[in-house]
JSON list of C-alpha atoms in Angstrom, two decimals:
[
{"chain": "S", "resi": 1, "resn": "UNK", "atom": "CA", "xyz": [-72.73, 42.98, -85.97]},
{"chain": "S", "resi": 2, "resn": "UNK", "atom": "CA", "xyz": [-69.35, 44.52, -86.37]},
{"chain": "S", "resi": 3, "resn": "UNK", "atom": "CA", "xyz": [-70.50, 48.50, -86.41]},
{"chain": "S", "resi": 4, "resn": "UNK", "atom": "CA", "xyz": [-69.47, 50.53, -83.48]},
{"chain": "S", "resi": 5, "resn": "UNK", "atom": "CA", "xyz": [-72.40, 52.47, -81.87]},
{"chain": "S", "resi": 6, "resn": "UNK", "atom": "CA", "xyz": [-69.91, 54.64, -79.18]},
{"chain": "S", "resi": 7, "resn": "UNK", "atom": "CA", "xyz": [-71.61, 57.93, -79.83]},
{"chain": "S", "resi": 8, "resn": "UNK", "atom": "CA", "xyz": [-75.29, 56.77, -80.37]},
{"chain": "S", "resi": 9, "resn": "UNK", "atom": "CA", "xyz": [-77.16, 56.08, -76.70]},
{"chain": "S", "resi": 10, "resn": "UNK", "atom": "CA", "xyz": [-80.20, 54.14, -75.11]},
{"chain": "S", "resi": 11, "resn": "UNK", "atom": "CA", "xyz": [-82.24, 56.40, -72.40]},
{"chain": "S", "resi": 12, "resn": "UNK", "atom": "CA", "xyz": [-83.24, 54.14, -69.82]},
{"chain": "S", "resi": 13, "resn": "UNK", "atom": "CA", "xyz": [-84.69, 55.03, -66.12]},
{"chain": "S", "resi": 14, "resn": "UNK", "atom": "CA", "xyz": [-87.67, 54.41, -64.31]},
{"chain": "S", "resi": 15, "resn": "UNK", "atom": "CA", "xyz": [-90.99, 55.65, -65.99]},
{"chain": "S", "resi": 16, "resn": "UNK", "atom": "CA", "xyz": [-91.99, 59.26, -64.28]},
{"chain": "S", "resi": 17, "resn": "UNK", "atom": "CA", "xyz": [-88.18, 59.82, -63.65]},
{"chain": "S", "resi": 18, "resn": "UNK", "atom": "CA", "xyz": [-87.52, 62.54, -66.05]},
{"chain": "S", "resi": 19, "resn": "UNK", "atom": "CA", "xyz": [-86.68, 60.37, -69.42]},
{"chain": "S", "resi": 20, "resn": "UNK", "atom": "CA", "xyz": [-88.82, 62.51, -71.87]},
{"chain": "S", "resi": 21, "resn": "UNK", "atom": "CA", "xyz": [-87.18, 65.85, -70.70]},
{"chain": "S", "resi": 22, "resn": "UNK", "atom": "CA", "xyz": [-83.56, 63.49, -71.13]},
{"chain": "S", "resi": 23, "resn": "UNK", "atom": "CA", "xyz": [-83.86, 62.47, -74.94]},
{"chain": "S", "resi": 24, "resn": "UNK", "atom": "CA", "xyz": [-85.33, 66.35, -75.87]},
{"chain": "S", "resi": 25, "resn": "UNK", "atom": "CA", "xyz": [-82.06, 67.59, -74.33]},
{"chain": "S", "resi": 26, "resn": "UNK", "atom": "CA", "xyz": [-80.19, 64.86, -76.44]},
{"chain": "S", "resi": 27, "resn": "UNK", "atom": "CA", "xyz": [-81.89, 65.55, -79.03]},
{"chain": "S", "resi": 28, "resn": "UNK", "atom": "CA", "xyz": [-81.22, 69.20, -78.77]},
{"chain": "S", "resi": 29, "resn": "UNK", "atom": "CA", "xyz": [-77.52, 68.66, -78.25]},
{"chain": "S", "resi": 30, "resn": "UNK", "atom": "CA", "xyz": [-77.23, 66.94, -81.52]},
{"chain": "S", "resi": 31, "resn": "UNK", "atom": "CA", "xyz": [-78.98, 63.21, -81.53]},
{"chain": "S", "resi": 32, "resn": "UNK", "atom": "CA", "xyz": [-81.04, 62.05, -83.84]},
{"chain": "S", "resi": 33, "resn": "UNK", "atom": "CA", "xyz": [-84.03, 61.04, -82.83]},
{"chain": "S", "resi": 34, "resn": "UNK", "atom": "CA", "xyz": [-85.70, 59.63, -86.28]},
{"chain": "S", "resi": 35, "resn": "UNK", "atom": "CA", "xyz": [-88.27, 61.10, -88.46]},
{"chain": "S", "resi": 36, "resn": "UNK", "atom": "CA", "xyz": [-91.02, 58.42, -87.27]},
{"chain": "S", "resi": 37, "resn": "UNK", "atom": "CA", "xyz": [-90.82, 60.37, -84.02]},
{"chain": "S", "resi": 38, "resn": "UNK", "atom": "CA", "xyz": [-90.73, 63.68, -85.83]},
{"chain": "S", "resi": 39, "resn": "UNK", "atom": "CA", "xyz": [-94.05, 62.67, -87.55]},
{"chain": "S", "resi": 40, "resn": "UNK", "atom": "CA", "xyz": [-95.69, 61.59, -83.78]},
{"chain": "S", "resi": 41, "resn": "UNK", "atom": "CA", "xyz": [-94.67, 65.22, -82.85]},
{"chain": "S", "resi": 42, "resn": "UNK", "atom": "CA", "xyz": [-96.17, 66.64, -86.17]},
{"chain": "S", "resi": 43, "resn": "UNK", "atom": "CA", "xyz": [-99.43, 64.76, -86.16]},
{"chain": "S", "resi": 44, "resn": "UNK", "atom": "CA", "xyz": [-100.25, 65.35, -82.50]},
{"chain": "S", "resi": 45, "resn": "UNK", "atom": "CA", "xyz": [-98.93, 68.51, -81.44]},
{"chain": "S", "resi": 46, "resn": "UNK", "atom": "CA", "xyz": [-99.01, 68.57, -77.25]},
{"chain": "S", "resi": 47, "resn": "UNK", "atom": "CA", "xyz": [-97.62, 70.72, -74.53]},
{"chain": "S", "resi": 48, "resn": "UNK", "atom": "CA", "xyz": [-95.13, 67.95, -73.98]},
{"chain": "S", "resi": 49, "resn": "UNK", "atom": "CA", "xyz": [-92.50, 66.73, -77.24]},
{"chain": "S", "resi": 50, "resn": "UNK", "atom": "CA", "xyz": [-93.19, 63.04, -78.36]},
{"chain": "S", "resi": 51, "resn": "UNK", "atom": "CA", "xyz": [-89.99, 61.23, -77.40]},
{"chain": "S", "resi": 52, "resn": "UNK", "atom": "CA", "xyz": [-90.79, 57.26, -78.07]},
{"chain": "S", "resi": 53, "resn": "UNK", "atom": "CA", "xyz": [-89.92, 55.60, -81.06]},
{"chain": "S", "resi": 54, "resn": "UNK", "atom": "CA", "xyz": [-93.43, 53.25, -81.23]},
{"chain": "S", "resi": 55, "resn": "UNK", "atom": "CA", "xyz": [-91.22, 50.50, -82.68]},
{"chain": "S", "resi": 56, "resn": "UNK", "atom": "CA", "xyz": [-88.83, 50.63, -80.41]},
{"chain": "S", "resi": 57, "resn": "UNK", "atom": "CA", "xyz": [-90.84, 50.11, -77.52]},
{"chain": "S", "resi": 58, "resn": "UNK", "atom": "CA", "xyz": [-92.68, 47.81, -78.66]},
{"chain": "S", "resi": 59, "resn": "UNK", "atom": "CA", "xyz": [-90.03, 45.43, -79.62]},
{"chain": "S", "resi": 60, "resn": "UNK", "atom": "CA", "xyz": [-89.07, 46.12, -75.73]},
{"chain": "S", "resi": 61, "resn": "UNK", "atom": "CA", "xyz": [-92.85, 45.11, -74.93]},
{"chain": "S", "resi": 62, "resn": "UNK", "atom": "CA", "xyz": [-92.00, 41.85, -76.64]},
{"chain": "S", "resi": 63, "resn": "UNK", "atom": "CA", "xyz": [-88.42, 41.15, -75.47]},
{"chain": "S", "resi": 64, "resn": "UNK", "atom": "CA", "xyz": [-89.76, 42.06, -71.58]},
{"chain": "S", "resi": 65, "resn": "UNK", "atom": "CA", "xyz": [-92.43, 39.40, -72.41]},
{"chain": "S", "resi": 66, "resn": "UNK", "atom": "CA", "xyz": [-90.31, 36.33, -73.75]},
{"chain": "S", "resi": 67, "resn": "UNK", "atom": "CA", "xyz": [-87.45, 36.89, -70.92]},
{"chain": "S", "resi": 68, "resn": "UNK", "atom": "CA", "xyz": [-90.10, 36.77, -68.37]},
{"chain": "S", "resi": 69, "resn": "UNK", "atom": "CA", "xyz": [-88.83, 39.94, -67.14]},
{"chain": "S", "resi": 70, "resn": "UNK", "atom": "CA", "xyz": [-91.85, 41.97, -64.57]},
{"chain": "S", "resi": 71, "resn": "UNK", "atom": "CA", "xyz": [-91.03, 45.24, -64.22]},
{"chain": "S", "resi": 72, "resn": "UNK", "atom": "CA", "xyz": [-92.80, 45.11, -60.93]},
{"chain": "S", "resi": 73, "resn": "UNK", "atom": "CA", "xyz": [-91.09, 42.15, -59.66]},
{"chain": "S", "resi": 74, "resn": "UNK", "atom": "CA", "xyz": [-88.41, 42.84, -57.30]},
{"chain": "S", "resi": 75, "resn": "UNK", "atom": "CA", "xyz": [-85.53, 40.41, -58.32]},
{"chain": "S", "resi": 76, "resn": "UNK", "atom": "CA", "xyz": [-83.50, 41.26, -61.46]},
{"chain": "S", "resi": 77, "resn": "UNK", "atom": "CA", "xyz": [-82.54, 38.51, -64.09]},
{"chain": "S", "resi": 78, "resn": "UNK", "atom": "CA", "xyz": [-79.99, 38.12, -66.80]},
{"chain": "S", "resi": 79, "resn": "UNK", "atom": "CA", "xyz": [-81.81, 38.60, -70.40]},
{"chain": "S", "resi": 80, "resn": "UNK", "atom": "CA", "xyz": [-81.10, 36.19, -72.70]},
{"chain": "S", "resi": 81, "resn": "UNK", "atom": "CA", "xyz": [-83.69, 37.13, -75.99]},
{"chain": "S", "resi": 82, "resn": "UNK", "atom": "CA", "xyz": [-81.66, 38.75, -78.85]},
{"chain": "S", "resi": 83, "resn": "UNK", "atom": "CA", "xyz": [-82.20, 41.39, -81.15]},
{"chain": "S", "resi": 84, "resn": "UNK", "atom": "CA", "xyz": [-82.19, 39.97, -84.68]},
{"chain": "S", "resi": 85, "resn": "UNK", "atom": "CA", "xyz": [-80.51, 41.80, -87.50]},
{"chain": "S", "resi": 86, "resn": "UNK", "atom": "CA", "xyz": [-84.08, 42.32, -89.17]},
{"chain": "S", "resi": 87, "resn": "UNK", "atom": "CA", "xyz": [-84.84, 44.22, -85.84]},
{"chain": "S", "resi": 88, "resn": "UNK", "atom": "CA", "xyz": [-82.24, 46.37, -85.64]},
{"chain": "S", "resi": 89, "resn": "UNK", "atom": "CA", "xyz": [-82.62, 47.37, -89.05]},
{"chain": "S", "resi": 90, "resn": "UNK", "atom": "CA", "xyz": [-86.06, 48.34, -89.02]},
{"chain": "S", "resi": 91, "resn": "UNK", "atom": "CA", "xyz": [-85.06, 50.76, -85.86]},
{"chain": "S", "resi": 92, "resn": "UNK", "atom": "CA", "xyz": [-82.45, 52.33, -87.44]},
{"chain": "S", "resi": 93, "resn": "UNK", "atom": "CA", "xyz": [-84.20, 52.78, -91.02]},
{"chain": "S", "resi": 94, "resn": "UNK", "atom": "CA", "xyz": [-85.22, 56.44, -90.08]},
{"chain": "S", "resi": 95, "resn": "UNK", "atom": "CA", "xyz": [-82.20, 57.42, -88.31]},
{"chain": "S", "resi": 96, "resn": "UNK", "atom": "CA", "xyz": [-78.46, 58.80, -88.46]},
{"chain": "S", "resi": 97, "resn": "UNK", "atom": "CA", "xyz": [-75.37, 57.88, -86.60]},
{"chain": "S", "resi": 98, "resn": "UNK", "atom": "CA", "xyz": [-75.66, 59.45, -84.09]},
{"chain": "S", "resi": 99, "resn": "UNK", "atom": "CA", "xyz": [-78.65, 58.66, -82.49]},
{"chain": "S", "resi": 100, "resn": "UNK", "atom": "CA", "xyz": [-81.39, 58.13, -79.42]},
{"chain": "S", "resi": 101, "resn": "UNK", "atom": "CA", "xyz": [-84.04, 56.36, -78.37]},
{"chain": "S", "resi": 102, "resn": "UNK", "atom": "CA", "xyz": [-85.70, 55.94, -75.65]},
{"chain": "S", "resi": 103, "resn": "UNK", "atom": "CA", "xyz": [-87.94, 53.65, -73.79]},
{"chain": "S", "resi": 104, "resn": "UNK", "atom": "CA", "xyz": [-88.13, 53.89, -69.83]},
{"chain": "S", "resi": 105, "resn": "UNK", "atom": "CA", "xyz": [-90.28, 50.84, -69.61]},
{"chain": "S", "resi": 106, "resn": "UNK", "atom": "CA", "xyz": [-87.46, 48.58, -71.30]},
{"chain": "S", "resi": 107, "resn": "UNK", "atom": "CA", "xyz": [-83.82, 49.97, -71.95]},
{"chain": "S", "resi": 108, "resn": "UNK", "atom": "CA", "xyz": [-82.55, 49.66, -67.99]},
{"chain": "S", "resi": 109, "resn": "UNK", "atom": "CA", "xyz": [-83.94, 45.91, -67.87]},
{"chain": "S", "resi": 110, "resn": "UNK", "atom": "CA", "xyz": [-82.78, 44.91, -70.86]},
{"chain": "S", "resi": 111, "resn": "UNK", "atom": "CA", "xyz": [-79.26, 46.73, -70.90]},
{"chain": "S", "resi": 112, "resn": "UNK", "atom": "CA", "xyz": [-76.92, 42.94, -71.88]},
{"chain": "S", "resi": 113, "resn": "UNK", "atom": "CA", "xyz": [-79.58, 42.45, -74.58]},
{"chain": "S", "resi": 114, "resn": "UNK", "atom": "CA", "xyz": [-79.13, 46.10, -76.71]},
{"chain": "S", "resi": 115, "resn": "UNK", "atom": "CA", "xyz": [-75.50, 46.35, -75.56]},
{"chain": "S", "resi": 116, "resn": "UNK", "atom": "CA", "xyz": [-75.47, 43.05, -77.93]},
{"chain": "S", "resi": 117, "resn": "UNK", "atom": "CA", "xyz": [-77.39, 44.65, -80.51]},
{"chain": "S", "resi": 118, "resn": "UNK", "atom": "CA", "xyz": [-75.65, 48.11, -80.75]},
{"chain": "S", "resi": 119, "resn": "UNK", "atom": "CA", "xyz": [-71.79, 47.26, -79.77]},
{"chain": "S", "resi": 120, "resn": "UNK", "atom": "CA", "xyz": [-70.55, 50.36, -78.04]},
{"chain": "S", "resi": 121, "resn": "UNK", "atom": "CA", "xyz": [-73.83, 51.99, -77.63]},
{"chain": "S", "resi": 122, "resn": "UNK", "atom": "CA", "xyz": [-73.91, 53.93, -74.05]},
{"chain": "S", "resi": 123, "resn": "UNK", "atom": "CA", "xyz": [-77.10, 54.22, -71.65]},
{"chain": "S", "resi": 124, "resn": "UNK", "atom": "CA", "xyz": [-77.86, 57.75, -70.49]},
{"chain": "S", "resi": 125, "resn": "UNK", "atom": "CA", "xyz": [-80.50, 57.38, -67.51]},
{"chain": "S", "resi": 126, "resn": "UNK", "atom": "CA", "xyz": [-82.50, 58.92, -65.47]},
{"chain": "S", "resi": 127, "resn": "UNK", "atom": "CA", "xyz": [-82.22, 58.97, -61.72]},
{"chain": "S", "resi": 128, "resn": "UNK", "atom": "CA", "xyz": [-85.46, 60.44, -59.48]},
{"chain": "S", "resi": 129, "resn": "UNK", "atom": "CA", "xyz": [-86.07, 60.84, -55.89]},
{"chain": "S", "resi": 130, "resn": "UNK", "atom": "CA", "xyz": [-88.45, 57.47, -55.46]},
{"chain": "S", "resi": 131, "resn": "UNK", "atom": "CA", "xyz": [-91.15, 59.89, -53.60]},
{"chain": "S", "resi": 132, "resn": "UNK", "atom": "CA", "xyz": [-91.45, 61.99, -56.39]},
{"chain": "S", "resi": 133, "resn": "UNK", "atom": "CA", "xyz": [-91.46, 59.15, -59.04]},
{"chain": "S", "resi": 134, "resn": "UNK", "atom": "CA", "xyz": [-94.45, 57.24, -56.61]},
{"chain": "S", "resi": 135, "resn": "UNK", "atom": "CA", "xyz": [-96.36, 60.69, -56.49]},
{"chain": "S", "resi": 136, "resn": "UNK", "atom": "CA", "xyz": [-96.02, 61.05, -60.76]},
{"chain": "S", "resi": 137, "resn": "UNK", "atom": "CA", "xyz": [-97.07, 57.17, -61.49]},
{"chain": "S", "resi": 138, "resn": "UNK", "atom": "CA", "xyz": [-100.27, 57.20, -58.95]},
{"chain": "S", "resi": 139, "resn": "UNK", "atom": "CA", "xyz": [-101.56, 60.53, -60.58]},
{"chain": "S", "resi": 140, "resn": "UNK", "atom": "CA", "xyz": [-100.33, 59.79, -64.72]},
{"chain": "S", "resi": 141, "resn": "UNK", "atom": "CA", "xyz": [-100.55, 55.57, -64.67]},
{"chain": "S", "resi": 142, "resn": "UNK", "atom": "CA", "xyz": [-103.75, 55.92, -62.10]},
{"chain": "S", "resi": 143, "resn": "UNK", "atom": "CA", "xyz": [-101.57, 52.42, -60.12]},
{"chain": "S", "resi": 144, "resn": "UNK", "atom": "CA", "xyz": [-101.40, 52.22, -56.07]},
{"chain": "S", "resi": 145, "resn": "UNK", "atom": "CA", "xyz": [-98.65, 53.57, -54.35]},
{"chain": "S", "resi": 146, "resn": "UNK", "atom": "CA", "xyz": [-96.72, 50.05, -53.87]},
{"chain": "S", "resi": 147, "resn": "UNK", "atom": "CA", "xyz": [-96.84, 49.38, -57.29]},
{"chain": "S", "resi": 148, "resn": "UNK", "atom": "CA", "xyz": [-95.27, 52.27, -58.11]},
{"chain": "S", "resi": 149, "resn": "UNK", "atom": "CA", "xyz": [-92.24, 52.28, -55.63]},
{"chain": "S", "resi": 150, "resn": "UNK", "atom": "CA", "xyz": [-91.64, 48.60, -56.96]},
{"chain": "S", "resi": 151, "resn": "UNK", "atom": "CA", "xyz": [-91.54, 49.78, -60.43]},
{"chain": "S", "resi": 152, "resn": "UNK", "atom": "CA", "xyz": [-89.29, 52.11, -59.11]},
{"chain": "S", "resi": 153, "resn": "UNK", "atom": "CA", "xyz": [-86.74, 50.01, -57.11]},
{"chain": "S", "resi": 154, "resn": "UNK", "atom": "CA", "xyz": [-86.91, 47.28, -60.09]},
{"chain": "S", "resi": 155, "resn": "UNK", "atom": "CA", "xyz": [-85.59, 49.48, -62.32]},
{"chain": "S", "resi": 156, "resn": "UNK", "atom": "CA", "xyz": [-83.06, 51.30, -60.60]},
{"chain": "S", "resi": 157, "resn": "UNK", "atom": "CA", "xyz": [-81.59, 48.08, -58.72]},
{"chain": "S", "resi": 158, "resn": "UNK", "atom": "CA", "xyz": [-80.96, 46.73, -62.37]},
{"chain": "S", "resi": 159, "resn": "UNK", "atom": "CA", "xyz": [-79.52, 50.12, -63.50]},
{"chain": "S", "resi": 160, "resn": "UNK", "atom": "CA", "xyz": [-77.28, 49.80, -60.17]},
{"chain": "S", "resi": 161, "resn": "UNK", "atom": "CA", "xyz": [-76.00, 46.11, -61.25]},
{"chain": "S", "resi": 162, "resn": "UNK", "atom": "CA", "xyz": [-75.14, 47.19, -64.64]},
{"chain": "S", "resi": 163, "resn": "UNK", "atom": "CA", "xyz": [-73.04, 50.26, -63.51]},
{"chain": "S", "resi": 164, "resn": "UNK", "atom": "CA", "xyz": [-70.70, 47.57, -61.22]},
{"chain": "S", "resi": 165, "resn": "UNK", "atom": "CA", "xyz": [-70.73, 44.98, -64.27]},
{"chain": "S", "resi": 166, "resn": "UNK", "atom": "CA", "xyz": [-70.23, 47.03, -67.26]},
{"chain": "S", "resi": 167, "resn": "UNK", "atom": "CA", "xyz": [-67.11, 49.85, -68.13]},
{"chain": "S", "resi": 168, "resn": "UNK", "atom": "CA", "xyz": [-68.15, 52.83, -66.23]},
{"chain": "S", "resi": 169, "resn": "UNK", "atom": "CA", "xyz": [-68.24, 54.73, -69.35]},
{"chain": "S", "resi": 170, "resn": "UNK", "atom": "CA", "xyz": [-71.05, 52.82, -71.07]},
{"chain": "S", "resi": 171, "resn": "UNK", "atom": "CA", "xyz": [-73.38, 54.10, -68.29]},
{"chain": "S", "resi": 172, "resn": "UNK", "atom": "CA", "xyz": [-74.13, 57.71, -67.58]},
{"chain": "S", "resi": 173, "resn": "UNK", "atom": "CA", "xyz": [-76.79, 59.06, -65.02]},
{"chain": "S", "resi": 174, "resn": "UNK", "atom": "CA", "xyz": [-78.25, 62.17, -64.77]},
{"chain": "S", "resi": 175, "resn": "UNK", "atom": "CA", "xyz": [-80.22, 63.87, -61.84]},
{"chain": "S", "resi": 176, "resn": "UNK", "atom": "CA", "xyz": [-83.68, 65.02, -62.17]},
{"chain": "S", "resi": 177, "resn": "UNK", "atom": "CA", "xyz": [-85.36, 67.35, -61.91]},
{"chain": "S", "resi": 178, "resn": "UNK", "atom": "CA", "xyz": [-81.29, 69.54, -60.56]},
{"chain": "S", "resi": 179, "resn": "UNK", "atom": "CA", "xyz": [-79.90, 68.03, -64.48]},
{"chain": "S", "resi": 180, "resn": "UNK", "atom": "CA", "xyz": [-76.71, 67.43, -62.45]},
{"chain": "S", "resi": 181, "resn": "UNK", "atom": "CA", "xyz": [-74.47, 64.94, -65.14]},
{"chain": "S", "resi": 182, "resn": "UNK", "atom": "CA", "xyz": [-76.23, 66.65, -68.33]},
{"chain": "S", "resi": 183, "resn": "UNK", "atom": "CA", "xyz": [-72.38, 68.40, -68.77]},
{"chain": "S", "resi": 184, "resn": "UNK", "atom": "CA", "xyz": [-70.51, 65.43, -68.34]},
{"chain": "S", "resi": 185, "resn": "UNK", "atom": "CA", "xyz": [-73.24, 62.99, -70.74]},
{"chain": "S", "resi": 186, "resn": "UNK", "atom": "CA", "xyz": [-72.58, 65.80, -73.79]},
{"chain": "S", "resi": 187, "resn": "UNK", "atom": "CA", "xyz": [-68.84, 66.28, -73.20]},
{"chain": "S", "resi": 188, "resn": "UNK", "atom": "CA", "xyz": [-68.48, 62.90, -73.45]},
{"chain": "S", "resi": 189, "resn": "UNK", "atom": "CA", "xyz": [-70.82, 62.72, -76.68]},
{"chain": "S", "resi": 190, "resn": "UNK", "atom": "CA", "xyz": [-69.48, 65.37, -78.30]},
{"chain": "S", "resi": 191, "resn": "UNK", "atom": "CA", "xyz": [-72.68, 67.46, -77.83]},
{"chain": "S", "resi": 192, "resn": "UNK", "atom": "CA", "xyz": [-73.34, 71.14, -77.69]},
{"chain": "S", "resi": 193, "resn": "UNK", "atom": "CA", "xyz": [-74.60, 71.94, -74.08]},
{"chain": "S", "resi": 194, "resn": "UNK", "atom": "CA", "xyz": [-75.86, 75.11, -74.47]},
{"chain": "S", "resi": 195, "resn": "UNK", "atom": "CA", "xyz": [-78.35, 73.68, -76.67]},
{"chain": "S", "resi": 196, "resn": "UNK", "atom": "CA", "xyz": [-79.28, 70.82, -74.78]},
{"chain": "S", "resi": 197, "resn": "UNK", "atom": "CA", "xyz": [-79.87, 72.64, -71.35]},
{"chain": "S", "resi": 198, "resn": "UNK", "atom": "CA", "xyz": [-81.84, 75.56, -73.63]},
{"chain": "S", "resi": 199, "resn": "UNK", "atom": "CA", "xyz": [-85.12, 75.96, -71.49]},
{"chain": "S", "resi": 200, "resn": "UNK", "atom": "CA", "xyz": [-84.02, 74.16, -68.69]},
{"chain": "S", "resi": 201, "resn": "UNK", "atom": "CA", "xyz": [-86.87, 75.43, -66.09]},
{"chain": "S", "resi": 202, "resn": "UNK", "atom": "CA", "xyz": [-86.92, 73.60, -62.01]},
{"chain": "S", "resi": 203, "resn": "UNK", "atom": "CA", "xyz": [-90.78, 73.79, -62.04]},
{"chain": "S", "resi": 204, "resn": "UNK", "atom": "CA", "xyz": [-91.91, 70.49, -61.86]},
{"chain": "S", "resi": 205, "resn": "UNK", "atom": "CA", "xyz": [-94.29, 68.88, -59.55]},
{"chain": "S", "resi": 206, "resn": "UNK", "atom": "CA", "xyz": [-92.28, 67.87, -56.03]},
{"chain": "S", "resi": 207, "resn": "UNK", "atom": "CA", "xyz": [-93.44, 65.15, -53.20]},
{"chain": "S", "resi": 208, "resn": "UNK", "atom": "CA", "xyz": [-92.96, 65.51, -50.15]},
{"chain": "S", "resi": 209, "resn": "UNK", "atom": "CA", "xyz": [-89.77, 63.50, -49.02]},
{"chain": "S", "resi": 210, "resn": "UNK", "atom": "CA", "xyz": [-89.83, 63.93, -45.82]},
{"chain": "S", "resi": 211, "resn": "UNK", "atom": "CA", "xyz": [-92.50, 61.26, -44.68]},
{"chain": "S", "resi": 212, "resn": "UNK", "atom": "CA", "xyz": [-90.83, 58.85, -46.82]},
{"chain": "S", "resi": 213, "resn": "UNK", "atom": "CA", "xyz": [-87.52, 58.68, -45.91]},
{"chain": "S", "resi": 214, "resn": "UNK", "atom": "CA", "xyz": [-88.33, 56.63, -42.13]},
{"chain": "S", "resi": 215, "resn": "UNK", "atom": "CA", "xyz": [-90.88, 53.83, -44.29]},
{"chain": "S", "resi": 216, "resn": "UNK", "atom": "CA", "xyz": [-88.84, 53.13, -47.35]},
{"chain": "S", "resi": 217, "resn": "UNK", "atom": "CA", "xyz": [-84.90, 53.09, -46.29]},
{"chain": "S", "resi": 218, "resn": "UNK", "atom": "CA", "xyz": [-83.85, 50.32, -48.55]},
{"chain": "S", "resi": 219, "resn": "UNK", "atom": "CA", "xyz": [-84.79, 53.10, -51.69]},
{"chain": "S", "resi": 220, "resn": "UNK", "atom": "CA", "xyz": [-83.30, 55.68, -50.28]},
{"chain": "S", "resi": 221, "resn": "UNK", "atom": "CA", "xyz": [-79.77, 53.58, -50.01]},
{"chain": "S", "resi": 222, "resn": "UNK", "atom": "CA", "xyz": [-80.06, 52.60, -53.86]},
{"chain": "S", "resi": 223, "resn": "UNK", "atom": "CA", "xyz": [-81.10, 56.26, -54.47]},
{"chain": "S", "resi": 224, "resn": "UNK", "atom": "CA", "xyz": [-78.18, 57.61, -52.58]},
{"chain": "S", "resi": 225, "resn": "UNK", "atom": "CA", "xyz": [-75.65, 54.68, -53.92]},
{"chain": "S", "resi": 226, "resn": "UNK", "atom": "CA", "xyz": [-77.17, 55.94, -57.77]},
{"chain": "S", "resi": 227, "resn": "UNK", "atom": "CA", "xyz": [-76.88, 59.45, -56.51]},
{"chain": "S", "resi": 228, "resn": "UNK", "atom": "CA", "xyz": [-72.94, 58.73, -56.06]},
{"chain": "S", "resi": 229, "resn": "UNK", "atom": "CA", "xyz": [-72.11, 57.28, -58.99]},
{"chain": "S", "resi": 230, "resn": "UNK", "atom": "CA", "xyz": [-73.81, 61.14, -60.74]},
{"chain": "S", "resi": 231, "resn": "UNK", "atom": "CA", "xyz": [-71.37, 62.71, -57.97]},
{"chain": "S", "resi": 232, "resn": "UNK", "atom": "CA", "xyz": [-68.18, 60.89, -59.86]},
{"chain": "S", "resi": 233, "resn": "UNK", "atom": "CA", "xyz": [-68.95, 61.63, -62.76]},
{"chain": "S", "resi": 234, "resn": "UNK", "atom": "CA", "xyz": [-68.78, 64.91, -62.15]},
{"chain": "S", "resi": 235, "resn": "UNK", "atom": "CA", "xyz": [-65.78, 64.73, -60.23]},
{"chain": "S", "resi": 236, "resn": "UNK", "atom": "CA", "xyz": [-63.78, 63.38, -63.11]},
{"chain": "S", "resi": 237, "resn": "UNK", "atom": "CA", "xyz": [-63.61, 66.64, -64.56]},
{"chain": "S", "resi": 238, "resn": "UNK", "atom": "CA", "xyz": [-62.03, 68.52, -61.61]}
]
C-alpha cells in the first residue's frame, strides 16, 4: 500500500454532530464523493443530500464488530482488524483522488485501522455541544438520553486520543453548528471556500445547555479540551 492519500479525508464525529452538513461542504469545495452516492441522491431525492457511501459503512459495521469495539461503551481500545486490498479497492472503484467519505458511526473509532489503509489520508471531524447531540439522537435514533451522551463521549474521547497520538495535521476539527475550522480544513486541502461555506445557514435545532453543564462536567471538559484544539488551528494562521 505504497499510494499517498494526503489530500483525500475520512469524516468522522459523533452521529447527530453535524457530519452530513461536513462532507456536502467537502464535497462542495472540491472532494469527490463517488457516483454510488450520487445515485443514493438521484434515486431518493430528500430535503437533506445523501452523504454515506453504503459500502463504506458497512465495512465499518463489520470492522466495529470483529474488534469488539461498542460505540456505547465508555473505554476506548486499540483496533487491530485490517482493511484488505480487495476492500479498499471496491471503495475507491467509483471515486477520484481526491476524495471523501464519511461514516460517523465508524471513522473516529477506527482512525489506526484506515490511517493503515489510506497512508496519509487526514480525518476532518465534527465537534458538537454534547446537549445538543443528546437532544438530536433521542428525537432521530428514538434511544434514552444516557445512551446517547455515551455515544457521545465514546466517540469524542477516541477522537481526543488520536489528536495527542497522531501528527496534528492528520486531524482537523470543525465546530458545529458556528463552522469555526471549515477555513483552515480547505486551506489546508487545497479547497475553494467560498464554495464549501455556499448556504451556510445557523438555523438548526439548539438544546438547552444550561441545565446540563452542573450534571455532566466530565463532557463538558472533553468538549472544551476538543473545543481548543479548533481554537489552534485557527490560530496558526495569525
Amino acid at each position: 500500500m505504497a499510494d499517498s492519500f494526503e489530500q483525500c479525508v475520512l469524516v468522522g464525529g459523533c452521529p447527530r454532530s453535524g457530519t452530513s452538513w461536513l462532507v456536502d461542504a467537502l464535497a462542495r469545495g472540491g472532494l469527490d464523493i463517488g457516483s454510488r452516492v450520487m445515485k443514493s441522491r438521484a434515486d431518493a431525492p430528500q430535503t437533506r443530500p445523501i452523504t454515506e457511501d453504503l459500502k463504506f459503512t458497512m465495512l465499518n459495521t463489520y470492522l466495529l464488530e470483529v474488534n469488539d469495539q461498542d460505540r456505547f461503551r465508555a473505554e476506548v481500545g486499540q483496533p487491530i482488524a485490517e482493511v484488505t486490498e480487495d476492500d479498499r479497492s471496491m471503495l475507491l472503484e467509483d471515486k477520484e483522488s481526491p476524495w471523501v467519505m464519511k461514516d460517523p458511526h465508524g471513522v473516529s473509532l477506527m482512525w489506526p485501522t484506515w490511517r493503515r489503509a489510506f497512508p496519509g489520508v487526514r480525518m476532518v471531524s465534527a465537534l458538537r455541544h454534547p446537549a445538543s447531540v443528546m437532544k438530536s439522537a433521542v428525537r432521530f435514533f428514538g434511544i434514552s438520553s444516557d445512551r446517547a451522551l455515551k455515544m457521545w463521549w465514546r466517540n469524542n474521547l477516541a477522537l481526543l486520543g488520536w489528536t495527542e497520538i497522531y501528527p496534528k495535521d492528520s486531524i482537523r476539527l470543525v465546530h458545529f453548528p458556528t463552522g469555526t475550522g471549515l477555513y483552515e480544513c480547505c486551506r489546508e486541502l487545497g479547497l475553494d471556500f467560498s464554495k464549501a461555506s455556499e448556504g451556510y445557514k445557523h438555523d438548526f435545532v439548539r438544546a438547552d445547555h444550561e441545565p446540563f453543564a452542573s450534571c455532566y462536567e466530565p463532557l463538558l471538559h472533553l468538549y472544551r479540551r476538543l473545543q481548543d484544539r479548533v481554537v489552534a488551528a485557527d490560530e496558526d494562521l495569525l
